[in-house]
């Protein structure tokens, strides 16, 4: 998650309204096209949890990227 929107077409906006618990200091952006290995031990902090609809948008963006890779 970053505070910079970038030119990434798949960016998913994360505003405070999308959080079930917690919040972000400013509108932030998830970049589902950035692949990484997550490890709970390397997390700096947890700001909250997303509402179901916001989480669904993020999952759908990841699925779209994966499906597009099979169409090529």
mmCIF file of C-alpha atoms in Angstrom:
data_model
loop_
_atom_site.group_PDB
_atom_site.id
_atom_site.type_symbol
_atom_site.label_atom_id
_atom_site.label_comp_id
_atom_site.label_asym_id
_atom_site.label_seq_id
_atom_site.Cartn_x
_atom_site.Cartn_y
_atom_site.Cartn_z
ATOM 1 C CA UNK A 1 0.000 0.000 0.000
ATOM 2 C CA UNK A 2 1.278 3.436 -0.908
ATOM 3 C CA UNK A 3 0.069 7.024 -0.617
ATOM 4 C CA UNK A 4 1.092 7.745 -4.230
ATOM 5 C CA UNK A 5 -1.495 6.863 -6.906
ATOM 6 C CA UNK A 6 1.129 6.177 -9.642
ATOM 7 C CA UNK A 7 0.219 5.513 -13.260
ATOM 8 C CA UNK A 8 -0.693 1.899 -12.555
ATOM 9 C CA UNK A 9 -3.970 0.985 -14.307
ATOM 10 C CA UNK A 10 -4.867 -1.675 -11.725
ATOM 11 C CA UNK A 11 -4.416 0.565 -8.679
ATOM 12 C CA UNK A 12 -7.188 0.172 -6.082
ATOM 13 C CA UNK A 13 -7.987 3.240 -3.978
ATOM 14 C CA UNK A 14 -8.244 2.658 -0.237
ATOM 15 C CA UNK A 15 -10.019 5.471 1.599
ATOM 16 C CA UNK A 16 -11.125 5.462 5.234
ATOM 17 C CA UNK A 17 -14.695 4.669 4.166
ATOM 18 C CA UNK A 18 -13.431 1.261 2.972
ATOM 19 C CA UNK A 19 -12.161 0.239 6.413
ATOM 20 C CA UNK A 20 -14.160 -1.895 8.827
ATOM 21 C CA UNK A 21 -11.654 -1.207 11.602
ATOM 22 C CA UNK A 22 -8.888 1.381 11.704
ATOM 23 C CA UNK A 23 -8.022 4.009 9.102
ATOM 24 C CA UNK A 24 -5.294 5.523 6.959
ATOM 25 C CA UNK A 25 -3.917 9.053 7.397
ATOM 26 C CA UNK A 26 -4.647 9.865 3.758
ATOM 27 C CA UNK A 27 -6.221 8.139 0.794
ATOM 28 C CA UNK A 28 -3.932 5.254 -0.086
ATOM 29 C CA UNK A 29 -3.548 2.868 -2.991
ATOM 30 C CA UNK A 30 -3.028 -0.868 -3.287
ATOM 31 C CA UNK A 31 -1.101 -2.023 -6.348
ATOM 32 C CA UNK A 32 -2.247 -5.604 -7.020
ATOM 33 C CA UNK A 33 0.185 -5.935 -9.931
ATOM 34 C CA UNK A 34 3.168 -5.707 -7.581
ATOM 35 C CA UNK A 35 4.023 -9.272 -6.648
ATOM 36 C CA UNK A 36 5.814 -9.899 -3.359
ATOM 37 C CA UNK A 37 6.115 -12.468 -0.637
ATOM 38 C CA UNK A 38 4.438 -11.274 2.523
ATOM 39 C CA UNK A 39 5.668 -12.246 5.939
ATOM 40 C CA UNK A 40 3.942 -11.152 9.151
ATOM 41 C CA UNK A 41 7.346 -10.778 10.861
ATOM 42 C CA UNK A 42 8.299 -8.068 8.339
ATOM 43 C CA UNK A 43 5.143 -5.971 8.810
ATOM 44 C CA UNK A 44 5.850 -2.504 10.127
ATOM 45 C CA UNK A 45 2.328 -1.857 11.401
ATOM 46 C CA UNK A 46 -1.295 -2.783 10.909
ATOM 47 C CA UNK A 47 -3.651 0.118 10.267
ATOM 48 C CA UNK A 48 -6.928 -1.806 10.219
ATOM 49 C CA UNK A 49 -9.042 -4.206 8.247
ATOM 50 C CA UNK A 50 -10.997 -3.596 5.059
ATOM 51 C CA UNK A 51 -14.736 -3.857 4.689
ATOM 52 C CA UNK A 52 -15.876 -6.790 2.579
ATOM 53 C CA UNK A 53 -16.618 -4.621 -0.504
ATOM 54 C CA UNK A 54 -13.175 -2.952 -0.471
ATOM 55 C CA UNK A 55 -11.427 -6.294 0.026
ATOM 56 C CA UNK A 56 -13.494 -7.775 -2.825
ATOM 57 C CA UNK A 57 -12.378 -4.967 -5.200
ATOM 58 C CA UNK A 58 -8.775 -5.754 -4.356
ATOM 59 C CA UNK A 59 -9.208 -9.508 -4.900
ATOM 60 C CA UNK A 60 -11.011 -8.899 -8.207
ATOM 61 C CA UNK A 61 -8.133 -6.704 -9.403
ATOM 62 C CA UNK A 62 -5.649 -9.508 -8.653
ATOM 63 C CA UNK A 63 -7.849 -12.052 -10.467
ATOM 64 C CA UNK A 64 -8.096 -9.764 -13.526
ATOM 65 C CA UNK A 65 -4.300 -9.540 -13.701
ATOM 66 C CA UNK A 66 -3.925 -13.313 -13.446
ATOM 67 C CA UNK A 67 -6.619 -13.958 -16.077
ATOM 68 C CA UNK A 68 -5.019 -11.452 -18.459
ATOM 69 C CA UNK A 69 -1.710 -13.316 -18.221
ATOM 70 C CA UNK A 70 -3.402 -16.448 -19.602
ATOM 71 C CA UNK A 71 -4.930 -14.560 -22.540
ATOM 72 C CA UNK A 72 -1.529 -13.506 -23.884
#
